[in-house]
PDB file of C-alpha atoms and ligand atoms in Angstrom:
ATOM      1  CA  MET A 282     -15.177 -20.710   0.040  1.00 41.00           C
ATOM      2  CA  THR A 283     -15.262 -19.239   3.514  1.00 44.00           C
ATOM      3  CA  GLU A 284     -13.457 -20.666   6.501  1.00 45.00           C
ATOM      4  CA  SER A 285     -14.950 -19.208   9.630  1.00 44.00           C
ATOM      5  CA  ALA A 286     -16.397 -19.408  13.082  1.00 43.00           C
ATOM      6  CA  PRO A 287     -20.157 -20.040  13.046  1.00 45.00           C
ATOM      7  CA  SER A 288     -22.899 -17.342  13.205  1.00 52.00           C
ATOM      8  CA  PRO A 289     -21.124 -14.075  13.881  1.00 65.00           C
ATOM      9  CA  TYR A 290     -22.363 -11.977  16.783  1.00 82.00           C
ATOM     10  CA  ILE A 291     -22.486  -8.317  15.811  1.00 86.00           C
ATOM     11  CA  ASP A 292     -22.155  -5.972  18.790  1.00 89.00           C
ATOM     12  CA  THR A 293     -24.103  -2.806  17.975  1.00 90.00           C
ATOM     13  CA  THR A 294     -23.456  -1.172  21.347  1.00 89.00           C
ATOM     14  CA  ARG A 295     -19.851  -0.125  20.694  1.00 90.00           C
ATOM     15  CA  PRO A 296     -18.222   1.403  17.607  1.00 92.00           C
ATOM     16  CA  HIS A 297     -16.019  -0.948  15.576  1.00 92.00           C
ATOM     17  CA  PRO A 298     -13.139   0.145  13.288  1.00 92.00           C
ATOM     18  CA  ALA A 299     -14.430  -1.793  10.238  1.00 93.00           C
ATOM     19  CA  ARG A 300     -17.893  -0.209  10.516  1.00 94.00           C
ATOM     20  CA  MET A 301     -16.572   3.294  11.187  1.00 94.00           C
ATOM     21  CA  TYR A 302     -14.283   2.958   8.168  1.00 94.00           C
ATOM     22  CA  ASP A 303     -17.320   1.867   6.138  1.00 94.00           C
ATOM     23  CA  TRP A 304     -19.193   4.947   7.354  1.00 96.00           C
ATOM     24  CA  PHE A 305     -16.253   7.228   6.427  1.00 95.00           C
ATOM     25  CA  LEU A 306     -16.273   5.652   2.951  1.00 96.00           C
ATOM     26  CA  GLY A 307     -20.004   6.349   2.561  1.00 95.00           C
ATOM     27  CA  GLY A 308     -21.057   2.691   3.035  1.00 93.00           C
ATOM     28  CA  LYS A 309     -24.269   1.315   4.537  1.00 92.00           C
ATOM     29  CA  ASP A 310     -22.841  -1.495   6.678  1.00 91.00           C
ATOM     30  CA  ASN A 311     -22.583   0.434   9.918  1.00 94.00           C
ATOM     31  CA  TYR A 312     -24.733   1.194  12.958  1.00 94.00           C
ATOM     32  CA  PRO A 313     -25.781   4.419  14.737  1.00 96.00           C
ATOM     33  CA  VAL A 314     -23.045   3.901  17.315  1.00 94.00           C
ATOM     34  CA  ASP A 315     -20.420   3.867  14.524  1.00 94.00           C
ATOM     35  CA  GLU A 316     -21.860   6.956  12.872  1.00 96.00           C
ATOM     36  CA  GLU A 317     -22.000   8.790  16.190  1.00 95.00           C
ATOM     37  CA  MET A 318     -18.309   8.134  16.822  1.00 94.00           C
ATOM     38  CA  GLY A 319     -17.500   8.885  13.174  1.00 95.00           C
ATOM     39  CA  ARG A 320     -19.118  12.302  13.506  1.00 96.00           C
ATOM     40  CA  LYS A 321     -17.020  13.023  16.605  1.00 95.00           C
ATOM     41  CA  VAL A 322     -13.876  12.122  14.639  1.00 95.00           C
ATOM     42  CA  LEU A 323     -14.948  14.419  11.798  1.00 96.00           C
ATOM     43  CA  ALA A 324     -15.397  17.285  14.263  1.00 96.00           C
ATOM     44  CA  ILE A 325     -11.655  16.939  14.973  1.00 95.00           C
ATOM     45  CA  GLU A 326     -10.470  16.074  11.446  1.00 94.00           C
ATOM     46  CA  PRO A 327     -13.021  16.707   8.684  1.00 95.00           C
ATOM     47  CA  ASN A 328     -10.699  15.170   6.074  1.00 95.00           C
ATOM     48  CA  VAL A 329     -10.953  11.608   7.382  1.00 95.00           C
ATOM     49  CA  PRO A 330     -13.305  10.486   4.552  1.00 96.00           C
ATOM     50  CA  VAL A 331     -10.801  11.761   1.959  1.00 97.00           C
ATOM     51  CA  LEU A 332      -7.924  10.106   3.845  1.00 97.00           C
ATOM     52  CA  ALA A 333      -9.896   6.832   3.986  1.00 97.00           C
ATOM     53  CA  ARG A 334     -10.468   6.950   0.221  1.00 97.00           C
ATOM     54  CA  MET A 335      -6.793   7.717  -0.345  1.00 97.00           C
ATOM     55  CA  ASN A 336      -5.851   4.723   1.792  1.00 97.00           C
ATOM     56  CA  ARG A 337      -8.223   2.510  -0.183  1.00 96.00           C
ATOM     57  CA  GLU A 338      -6.705   3.861  -3.392  1.00 97.00           C
ATOM     58  CA  PHE A 339      -3.212   2.997  -2.090  1.00 97.00           C
ATOM     59  CA  MET A 340      -4.385  -0.607  -1.654  1.00 98.00           C
ATOM     60  CA  ARG A 341      -5.595  -0.662  -5.263  1.00 97.00           C
ATOM     61  CA  ARG A 342      -2.410   0.890  -6.683  1.00 98.00           C
ATOM     62  CA  ALA A 343      -0.141  -1.430  -4.719  1.00 98.00           C
ATOM     63  CA  THR A 344      -2.196  -4.491  -5.723  1.00 98.00           C
ATOM     64  CA  ARG A 345      -2.194  -3.456  -9.383  1.00 98.00           C
ATOM     65  CA  TRP A 346       1.570  -2.971  -9.253  1.00 98.00           C
ATOM     66  CA  LEU A 347       2.182  -6.310  -7.528  1.00 98.00           C
ATOM     67  CA  ALA A 348       0.017  -8.223  -9.994  1.00 98.00           C
ATOM     68  CA  SER A 349       1.833  -6.511 -12.861  1.00 98.00           C
ATOM     69  CA  GLN A 350       5.132  -7.725 -11.315  1.00 97.00           C
ATOM     70  CA  GLY A 351       3.899 -11.321 -11.536  1.00 98.00           C
ATOM     71  CA  VAL A 352       2.602 -11.800  -7.971  1.00 98.00           C
ATOM     72  CA  ARG A 353      -0.275 -14.284  -8.070  1.00 98.00           C
ATOM     73  CA  GLN A 354      -0.907 -14.897  -4.367  1.00 98.00           C
ATOM     74  CA  PHE A 355      -2.281 -12.333  -1.915  1.00 98.00           C
ATOM     75  CA  LEU A 356      -2.927 -12.583   1.821  1.00 98.00           C
ATOM     76  CA  ASP A 357      -4.830  -9.524   3.036  1.00 98.00           C
ATOM     77  CA  ILE A 358      -5.284  -9.243   6.810  1.00 98.00           C
ATOM     78  CA  GLY A 359      -7.620  -6.557   8.182  1.00 97.00           C
ATOM     79  CA  THR A 360      -9.609  -6.599   4.950  1.00 96.00           C
ATOM     80  CA  GLY A 361     -12.547  -4.473   6.065  1.00 94.00           C
ATOM     81  CA  ILE A 362     -16.123  -4.515   4.840  1.00 93.00           C
ATOM     82  CA  PRO A 363     -16.084  -5.129   1.074  1.00 92.00           C
ATOM     83  CA  THR A 364     -15.896  -1.879  -0.911  1.00 90.00           C
ATOM     84  CA  SER A 365     -15.750  -2.294  -4.660  1.00 90.00           C
ATOM     85  CA  PRO A 366     -13.317  -2.681  -6.235  1.00 94.00           C
ATOM     86  CA  ASN A 367     -11.832  -4.951  -3.594  1.00 94.00           C
ATOM     87  CA  LEU A 368      -8.307  -6.305  -3.644  1.00 96.00           C
ATOM     88  CA  HIS A 369      -9.264  -9.520  -5.459  1.00 96.00           C
ATOM     89  CA  GLN A 370     -11.070  -7.593  -8.190  1.00 95.00           C
ATOM     90  CA  VAL A 371      -8.003  -5.411  -8.755  1.00 97.00           C
ATOM     91  CA  ALA A 372      -5.563  -8.357  -8.694  1.00 98.00           C
ATOM     92  CA  GLN A 373      -7.735 -10.557 -10.916  1.00 97.00           C
ATOM     93  CA  GLY A 374      -8.349  -7.591 -13.220  1.00 97.00           C
ATOM     94  CA  VAL A 375      -4.635  -7.831 -14.044  1.00 98.00           C
ATOM     95  CA  ALA A 376      -4.201 -11.593 -13.507  1.00 98.00           C
ATOM     96  CA  PRO A 377      -7.462 -13.618 -13.525  1.00 98.00           C
ATOM     97  CA  ASP A 378      -5.664 -16.616 -12.001  1.00 98.00           C
ATOM     98  CA  ALA A 379      -4.638 -14.672  -8.869  1.00 98.00           C
ATOM     99  CA  ARG A 380      -5.430 -16.407  -5.571  1.00 97.00           C
ATOM    100  CA  ILE A 381      -6.502 -14.259  -2.659  1.00 97.00           C
ATOM    101  CA  VAL A 382      -7.131 -14.989   1.008  1.00 97.00           C
ATOM    102  CA  TYR A 383      -8.838 -12.301   3.065  1.00 96.00           C
ATOM    103  CA  CYS A 384      -8.814 -12.189   6.849  1.00 96.00           C
ATOM    104  CA  ASP A 385     -10.477  -9.971   9.443  1.00 95.00           C
ATOM    105  CA  ASN A 386     -11.488 -10.384  13.076  1.00 94.00           C
ATOM    106  CA  ASP A 387     -14.729  -8.398  12.865  1.00 92.00           C
ATOM    107  CA  PRO A 388     -17.861 -10.539  12.470  1.00 91.00           C
ATOM    108  CA  ILE A 389     -19.478  -7.930  10.232  1.00 91.00           C
ATOM    109  CA  VAL A 390     -16.776  -8.521   7.630  1.00 92.00           C
ATOM    110  CA  LEU A 391     -17.496 -12.243   7.809  1.00 90.00           C
ATOM    111  CA  ALA A 392     -21.216 -11.511   7.431  1.00 89.00           C
ATOM    112  CA  HIS A 393     -20.514  -9.794   4.095  1.00 88.00           C
ATOM    113  CA  ALA A 394     -17.702 -12.022   2.908  1.00 84.00           C
ATOM    114  CA  GLU A 395     -19.667 -14.790   1.247  1.00 75.00           C
ATOM    115  CA  ALA A 396     -22.006 -12.464  -0.588  1.00 59.00           C
ATOM    116  CA  LEU A 397     -19.344 -10.168  -1.933  1.00 64.00           C
ATOM    117  CA  LEU A 398     -16.094 -12.041  -2.388  1.00 78.00           C
ATOM    118  CA  ARG A 399     -16.689 -13.578  -5.794  1.00 90.00           C
ATOM    119  CA  SER A 400     -13.652 -14.939  -7.582  1.00 92.00           C
ATOM    120  CA  HIS A 401     -12.821 -15.000 -11.248  1.00 94.00           C
ATOM    121  CA  PRO A 402     -13.206 -18.696 -12.231  1.00 95.00           C
ATOM    122  CA  GLU A 403      -9.498 -18.960 -13.081  1.00 97.00           C
ATOM    123  CA  GLY A 404      -8.400 -17.830  -9.614  1.00 97.00           C
ATOM    124  CA  SER A 405      -9.720 -18.188  -6.081  1.00 96.00           C
ATOM    125  CA  VAL A 406     -10.867 -16.068  -3.134  1.00 96.00           C
ATOM    126  CA  ASP A 407     -11.074 -17.414   0.415  1.00 95.00           C
ATOM    127  CA  TYR A 408     -11.886 -15.805   3.708  1.00 95.00           C
ATOM    128  CA  VAL A 409     -10.452 -16.593   7.150  1.00 95.00           C
ATOM    129  CA  GLN A 410     -12.133 -15.179  10.246  1.00 94.00           C
ATOM    130  CA  ALA A 411      -9.256 -14.567  12.661  1.00 96.00           C
ATOM    131  CA  ASP A 412      -7.300 -12.043  14.651  1.00 96.00           C
ATOM    132  CA  VAL A 413      -3.949 -10.953  13.202  1.00 96.00           C
ATOM    133  CA  ARG A 414      -2.426 -12.013  16.529  1.00 94.00           C
ATOM    134  CA  ASP A 415      -3.185 -15.638  15.532  1.00 94.00           C
ATOM    135  CA  SER A 416      -0.773 -15.335  12.643  1.00 92.00           C
ATOM    136  CA  ALA A 417       0.401 -18.954  12.593  1.00 90.00           C
ATOM    137  CA  ALA A 418      -3.225 -20.141  12.439  1.00 93.00           C
ATOM    138  CA  ILE A 419      -4.019 -17.646   9.665  1.00 97.00           C
ATOM    139  CA  VAL A 420      -1.132 -18.904   7.538  1.00 96.00           C
ATOM    140  CA  GLU A 421      -2.064 -22.521   8.209  1.00 96.00           C
ATOM    141  CA  ARG A 422      -5.656 -21.924   7.096  1.00 96.00           C
ATOM    142  CA  ALA A 423      -4.569 -19.755   4.142  1.00 98.00           C
ATOM    143  CA  SER A 424      -2.281 -22.606   3.027  1.00 98.00           C
ATOM    144  CA  LYS A 425      -5.371 -24.426   1.771  1.00 96.00           C
ATOM    145  CA  SER A 426      -5.355 -22.095  -1.218  1.00 95.00           C
ATOM    146  CA  LEU A 427      -1.981 -20.311  -1.125  1.00 98.00           C
ATOM    147  CA  ASP A 428       1.378 -21.996  -1.646  1.00 98.00           C
ATOM    148  CA  PHE A 429       3.687 -20.414   0.915  1.00 98.00           C
ATOM    149  CA  SER A 430       6.755 -21.917  -0.762  1.00 98.00           C
ATOM    150  CA  LYS A 431       6.119 -19.341  -3.511  1.00 98.00           C
ATOM    151  CA  PRO A 432       5.913 -15.518  -3.239  1.00 98.00           C
ATOM    152  CA  VAL A 433       2.881 -14.043  -1.500  1.00 98.00           C
ATOM    153  CA  ALA A 434       1.953 -10.374  -1.158  1.00 98.00           C
ATOM    154  CA  LEU A 435       1.025  -9.872   2.486  1.00 98.00           C
ATOM    155  CA  SER A 436      -1.025  -6.729   3.031  1.00 98.00           C
ATOM    156  CA  LEU A 437      -1.863  -5.229   6.415  1.00 98.00           C
ATOM    157  CA  ILE A 438      -3.439  -2.006   5.262  1.00 98.00           C
ATOM    158  CA  ALA A 439      -4.642   0.459   7.888  1.00 98.00           C
ATOM    159  CA  LEU A 440      -4.615  -2.413  10.392  1.00 97.00           C
ATOM    160  CA  LEU A 441      -1.521  -2.228  12.589  1.00 97.00           C
ATOM    161  CA  HIS A 442      -2.514   1.036  14.300  1.00 96.00           C
ATOM    162  CA  PHE A 443      -5.212  -1.105  15.978  1.00 95.00           C
ATOM    163  CA  VAL A 444      -2.548  -3.403  17.426  1.00 95.00           C
ATOM    164  CA  GLY A 445      -0.530  -2.383  20.492  1.00 92.00           C
ATOM    165  CA  ASP A 446       3.111  -2.982  21.310  1.00 91.00           C
ATOM    166  CA  GLY A 447       2.396  -6.102  23.362  1.00 82.00           C
ATOM    167  CA  ASN A 448       3.235  -7.023  26.908  1.00 65.00           C
ATOM    168  CA  ARG A 449       1.506  -3.952  28.270  1.00 51.00           C
ATOM    169  CA  VAL A 450      -1.429  -4.346  30.597  1.00 50.00           C
ATOM    170  CA  GLY A 451      -4.353  -2.044  29.903  1.00 51.00           C
ATOM    171  CA  ASP A 452      -3.341  -0.577  26.551  1.00 55.00           C
ATOM    172  CA  GLY A 453      -6.781  -1.404  25.225  1.00 57.00           C
ATOM    173  CA  ASN A 454      -5.790  -3.994  22.653  1.00 58.00           C
ATOM    174  CA  SER A 455      -2.976  -6.126  24.088  1.00 54.00           C
ATOM    175  CA  ALA A 456      -3.083  -8.350  27.131  1.00 58.00           C
ATOM    176  CA  ALA A 457       0.036  -8.979  29.195  1.00 56.00           C
ATOM    177  CA  GLY A 458       2.419 -11.346  27.445  1.00 63.00           C
ATOM    178  CA  GLU A 459       0.729 -10.830  24.088  1.00 76.00           C
ATOM    179  CA  ALA A 460       2.801 -10.251  20.942  1.00 84.00           C
ATOM    180  CA  GLY A 461       3.058  -6.657  19.783  1.00 93.00           C
ATOM    181  CA  ALA A 462       2.547  -5.354  16.260  1.00 96.00           C
ATOM    182  CA  HIS A 463       6.231  -5.594  15.247  1.00 96.00           C
ATOM    183  CA  GLU A 464       6.572  -9.131  16.537  1.00 95.00           C
ATOM    184  CA  ILE A 465       3.399 -10.154  14.692  1.00 96.00           C
ATOM    185  CA  VAL A 466       4.640  -8.699  11.404  1.00 97.00           C
ATOM    186  CA  SER A 467       8.109 -10.240  11.661  1.00 96.00           C
ATOM    187  CA  GLY A 468       6.513 -13.597  12.532  1.00 95.00           C
ATOM    188  CA  LEU A 469       4.349 -13.404   9.426  1.00 97.00           C
ATOM    189  CA  VAL A 470       7.205 -12.266   7.180  1.00 97.00           C
ATOM    190  CA  ASP A 471       9.317 -15.191   8.435  1.00 96.00           C
ATOM    191  CA  LEU A 472       6.680 -17.555   7.018  1.00 96.00           C
ATOM    192  CA  LEU A 473       6.887 -15.995   3.537  1.00 97.00           C
ATOM    193  CA  ALA A 474       9.091 -17.221   0.691  1.00 98.00           C
ATOM    194  CA  PRO A 475      11.826 -15.047  -0.832  1.00 98.00           C
ATOM    195  CA  GLY A 476      10.323 -12.755  -3.470  1.00 98.00           C
ATOM    196  CA  SER A 477       7.257 -12.088  -1.286  1.00 98.00           C
ATOM    197  CA  TYR A 478       6.102  -8.575  -0.518  1.00 98.00           C
ATOM    198  CA  LEU A 479       4.876  -6.689   2.550  1.00 98.00           C
ATOM    199  CA  VAL A 480       2.327  -3.906   1.957  1.00 98.00           C
ATOM    200  CA  LEU A 481       1.556  -1.561   4.847  1.00 98.00           C
ATOM    201  CA  SER A 482      -0.242   1.672   5.560  1.00 98.00           C
ATOM    202  CA  HIS A 483      -0.400   3.100   9.066  1.00 98.00           C
ATOM    203  CA  VAL A 484      -1.707   6.177  10.870  1.00 97.00           C
ATOM    204  CA  THR A 485       0.900   8.496  12.397  1.00 97.00           C
ATOM    205  CA  ALA A 486       0.768  11.452  14.756  1.00 97.00           C
ATOM    206  CA  ASP A 487       3.931  12.919  13.140  1.00 97.00           C
ATOM    207  CA  PHE A 488       2.087  15.530  11.092  1.00 96.00           C
ATOM    208  CA  GLN A 489      -0.773  16.553  13.395  1.00 94.00           C
ATOM    209  CA  PRO A 490       0.075  15.424  16.947  1.00 95.00           C
ATOM    210  CA  GLU A 491      -2.754  17.233  18.729  1.00 95.00           C
ATOM    211  CA  LYS A 492      -5.479  15.971  16.421  1.00 94.00           C
ATOM    212  CA  ALA A 493      -4.068  12.447  16.544  1.00 93.00           C
ATOM    213  CA  GLU A 494      -4.167  12.521  20.331  1.00 93.00           C
ATOM    214  CA  GLN A 495      -7.769  13.746  20.364  1.00 93.00           C
ATOM    215  CA  VAL A 496      -8.866  11.082  17.896  1.00 93.00           C
ATOM    216  CA  GLY A 497      -6.929   8.468  19.890  1.00 90.00           C
ATOM    217  CA  SER A 498      -8.844   9.412  23.046  1.00 89.00           C
ATOM    218  CA  LEU A 499     -12.132   8.972  21.216  1.00 89.00           C
ATOM    219  CA  TYR A 500     -11.191   5.489  20.036  1.00 87.00           C
ATOM    220  CA  GLN A 501     -10.642   4.389  23.646  1.00 82.00           C
ATOM    221  CA  SER A 502     -14.399   3.935  23.941  1.00 76.00           C
ATOM    222  CA  GLY A 503     -14.528   1.661  20.888  1.00 75.00           C
ATOM    223  CA  THR A 504     -13.520  -1.970  20.524  1.00 78.00           C
ATOM    224  CA  ALA A 505      -9.960  -1.214  19.424  1.00 81.00           C
ATOM    225  CA  SER A 506      -7.789   1.617  20.674  1.00 89.00           C
ATOM    226  CA  LEU A 507      -5.622   3.558  18.244  1.00 93.00           C
ATOM    227  CA  HIS A 508      -1.810   3.350  18.168  1.00 94.00           C
ATOM    228  CA  PRO A 509      -0.443   5.946  15.751  1.00 96.00           C
ATOM    229  CA  ARG A 510       3.288   5.288  15.227  1.00 97.00           C
ATOM    230  CA  PRO A 511       6.155   7.611  14.326  1.00 97.00           C
ATOM    231  CA  ARG A 512       8.110   7.094  11.099  1.00 97.00           C
ATOM    232  CA  ALA A 513      10.957   5.238  12.846  1.00 97.00           C
ATOM    233  CA  GLU A 514       8.486   2.692  14.237  1.00 97.00           C
ATOM    234  CA  PHE A 515       6.883   2.305  10.803  1.00 98.00           C
ATOM    235  CA  VAL A 516      10.323   1.667   9.252  1.00 98.00           C
ATOM    236  CA  ARG A 517      10.960  -1.115  11.791  1.00 97.00           C
ATOM    237  CA  PHE A 518       8.103  -3.182  10.347  1.00 98.00           C
ATOM    238  CA  PHE A 519      10.261  -3.634   7.230  1.00 98.00           C
ATOM    239  CA  ASP A 520      13.395  -4.974   8.939  1.00 97.00           C
ATOM    240  CA  GLY A 521      15.268  -7.230   6.517  1.00 97.00           C
ATOM    241  CA  LEU A 522      13.130  -6.183   3.522  1.00 98.00           C
ATOM    242  CA  GLU A 523      13.941  -4.038   0.477  1.00 98.00           C
ATOM    243  CA  PHE A 524      11.695  -1.056  -0.194  1.00 98.00           C
ATOM    244  CA  VAL A 525      10.106  -0.724  -3.597  1.00 98.00           C
ATOM    245  CA  GLU A 526      10.279   2.776  -5.109  1.00 97.00           C
ATOM    246  CA  PRO A 527       9.255   5.361  -3.892  1.00 97.00           C
ATOM    247  CA  GLY A 528       9.891   3.927  -0.398  1.00 98.00           C
ATOM    248  CA  ILE A 529       7.935   5.330   2.528  1.00 98.00           C
ATOM    249  CA  VAL A 530       5.443   7.983   1.496  1.00 97.00           C
ATOM    250  CA  SER A 531       2.123   9.362   2.626  1.00 93.00           C
ATOM    251  CA  GLU A 532      -1.383   8.870   1.300  1.00 83.00           C
ATOM    252  CA  GLY A 533      -1.633   9.539  -2.391  1.00 91.00           C
ATOM    253  CA  GLU A 534       2.119   9.622  -3.022  1.00 95.00           C
ATOM    254  CA  TRP A 535       2.651   5.915  -3.785  1.00 97.00           C
ATOM    255  CA  HIS A 536       2.700   5.603  -7.586  1.00 97.00           C
ATOM    256  CA  PRO A 537      -0.173   8.030  -8.209  1.00 95.00           C
ATOM    257  CA  GLU A 538       0.049   7.181 -11.921  1.00 95.00           C
ATOM    258  CA  LEU A 539      -1.375   3.710 -11.154  1.00 95.00           C
ATOM    259  CA  GLY A 540      -4.749   4.980 -10.000  1.00 92.00           C
ATOM    260  CA  GLU A 541      -7.236   7.793  -9.841  1.00 88.00           C
ATOM    261  CA  ALA A 542      -6.684  10.912  -7.751  1.00 92.00           C
ATOM    262  CA  VAL A 543      -9.181  11.176  -4.885  1.00 95.00           C
ATOM    263  CA  PRO A 544     -11.256  14.376  -5.039  1.00 93.00           C
ATOM    264  CA  GLY A 545     -10.046  16.757  -2.337  1.00 94.00           C
ATOM    265  CA  GLU A 546      -6.722  15.012  -1.726  1.00 94.00           C
ATOM    266  CA  GLU A 547      -4.768  18.135  -2.628  1.00 91.00           C
ATOM    267  CA  ASN A 548      -6.196  19.875   0.455  1.00 89.00           C
ATOM    268  CA  VAL A 549      -5.541  17.281   3.163  1.00 91.00           C
ATOM    269  CA  VAL A 550      -2.711  17.292   5.674  1.00 90.00           C
ATOM    270  CA  LYS A 551      -0.822  13.985   5.712  1.00 93.00           C
ATOM    271  CA  ALA A 552      -1.890  11.528   8.384  1.00 95.00           C
ATOM    272  CA  GLY A 553      -0.157   8.263   7.624  1.00 97.00           C
ATOM    273  CA  TYR A 554       2.654   6.294   6.006  1.00 98.00           C
ATOM    274  CA  SER A 555       2.450   3.749   3.192  1.00 98.00           C
ATOM    275  CA  ALA A 556       5.082   1.475   1.705  1.00 98.00           C
ATOM    276  CA  VAL A 557       5.700  -1.763  -0.176  1.00 98.00           C
ATOM    277  CA  ALA A 558       8.831  -3.849   0.353  1.00 98.00           C
ATOM    278  CA  ARG A 559      10.215  -7.123  -1.013  1.00 98.00           C
ATOM    279  CA  LYS A 560      11.641 -10.041   0.907  1.00 98.00           C
ATOM    280  CA  PRO A 561      15.051 -10.817  -0.658  1.00 98.00           C
TER     281      PRO A 561
HETATM  282  C1  SAM B 141      -9.499   0.784   8.765  1.00 61.85           C
HETATM  283  S1  SAM B 141     -10.023  -0.816   8.295  1.00 61.85           S
HETATM  284  C2  SAM B 141      -8.995  -1.091   6.866  1.00 61.85           C
HETATM  285  C3  SAM B 141      -9.659  -1.963   5.819  1.00 61.85           C
HETATM  286  C4  SAM B 141      -8.813  -2.232   4.577  1.00 61.85           C
HETATM  287  N1  SAM B 141      -7.582  -2.920   4.910  1.00 61.85           N
HETATM  288  C5  SAM B 141      -8.486  -0.963   3.853  1.00 61.85           C
HETATM  289  O1  SAM B 141      -7.400  -0.407   4.102  1.00 61.85           O
HETATM  290  O2  SAM B 141      -9.295  -0.468   3.074  1.00 61.85           O
HETATM  291  C6  SAM B 141      -9.199  -1.834   9.528  1.00 61.85           C
HETATM  292  C7  SAM B 141      -9.647  -3.279   9.511  1.00 61.85           C
HETATM  293  O3  SAM B 141      -8.810  -4.037  10.377  1.00 61.85           O
HETATM  294  C8  SAM B 141      -9.622  -4.944  11.102  1.00 61.85           C
HETATM  295  N2  SAM B 141      -8.926  -5.289  12.343  1.00 61.85           N
HETATM  296  C9  SAM B 141      -8.701  -4.491  13.422  1.00 61.85           C
HETATM  297  N3  SAM B 141      -8.022  -5.160  14.366  1.00 61.85           N
HETATM  298  C10 SAM B 141      -7.816  -6.420  13.876  1.00 61.85           C
HETATM  299  C11 SAM B 141      -7.165  -7.577  14.380  1.00 61.85           C
HETATM  300  N4  SAM B 141      -6.616  -7.563  15.602  1.00 61.85           N
HETATM  301  N5  SAM B 141      -7.138  -8.684  13.621  1.00 61.85           N
HETATM  302  C12 SAM B 141      -7.714  -8.701  12.380  1.00 61.85           C
HETATM  303  N6  SAM B 141      -8.348  -7.626  11.851  1.00 61.85           N
HETATM  304  C13 SAM B 141      -8.394  -6.500  12.582  1.00 61.85           C
HETATM  305  C14 SAM B 141     -10.915  -4.196  11.342  1.00 61.85           C
HETATM  306  O4  SAM B 141     -11.991  -5.076  11.638  1.00 61.85           O
HETATM  307  C15 SAM B 141     -11.073  -3.474  10.024  1.00 61.85           C
HETATM  308  O5  SAM B 141     -11.811  -4.244   9.110  1.00 61.85           O
END
């Protein structure tokens, strides 16, 4: 089932994060404008495709771990263009009755959602077309298949660096008076039952500040500007939550035993933070 706005309009004149990410992952659901920008990013940091695969692998490891802990409900916001195995395939591979709701604001993700998001008959997969800033509406629509009185794993993987701090005019992504990334996350976490989990990965400039700044400047011409955050700002997303071992780590370091190593990962310089935490 897909809950959505009608007939998505796909803007091929400006690069979009979902399509660039698809291009970095070697996918076919992108346009020349995305590839052109992707190539400019690679000229600054050639390891982005490896980092993207490592991020995707983090999603799979975290999902596998959560399902093995008994989590049966997943809300994934900023899903991206389907890239097999997707979150629902990993979760239902462990627990066929797992219920998943995906959400993204990019119409190209919606365009691929119905064709690719196929549930195991014992579980369910739904899709909500929405912006993470409309968090109350997302939860309301997700409630058609998820029971928010029971634990839910909320994942915002490689999403929040596309959301500004709010209340700043002209930061590219946030209008004046709009909620910032931290406010959005705490609002979502407030709606979750005890025993729920928050799963995040996020780009940082902590390890390579110059490259991050150059890449950030490039993204200004796209549809979503980039907001790398320092470790302390990443930690703040988890206020009131309890980190799962190993706490905050970088790509590839979160329970590597739960997945495959990504070829080339031993040569990359860290570029982000990942963590999973539980709501007590
Ligand atoms: C880098 S991709 C990550 C995809 C997937 N979560 C993963 O890690 O493999 C970021 C995704 O976030 C989506 N996104 C960006 N800003 C968003 C927003 N404000 N609301 C909802 N989705 C957003 C993009 O369309 C894109 O699909």
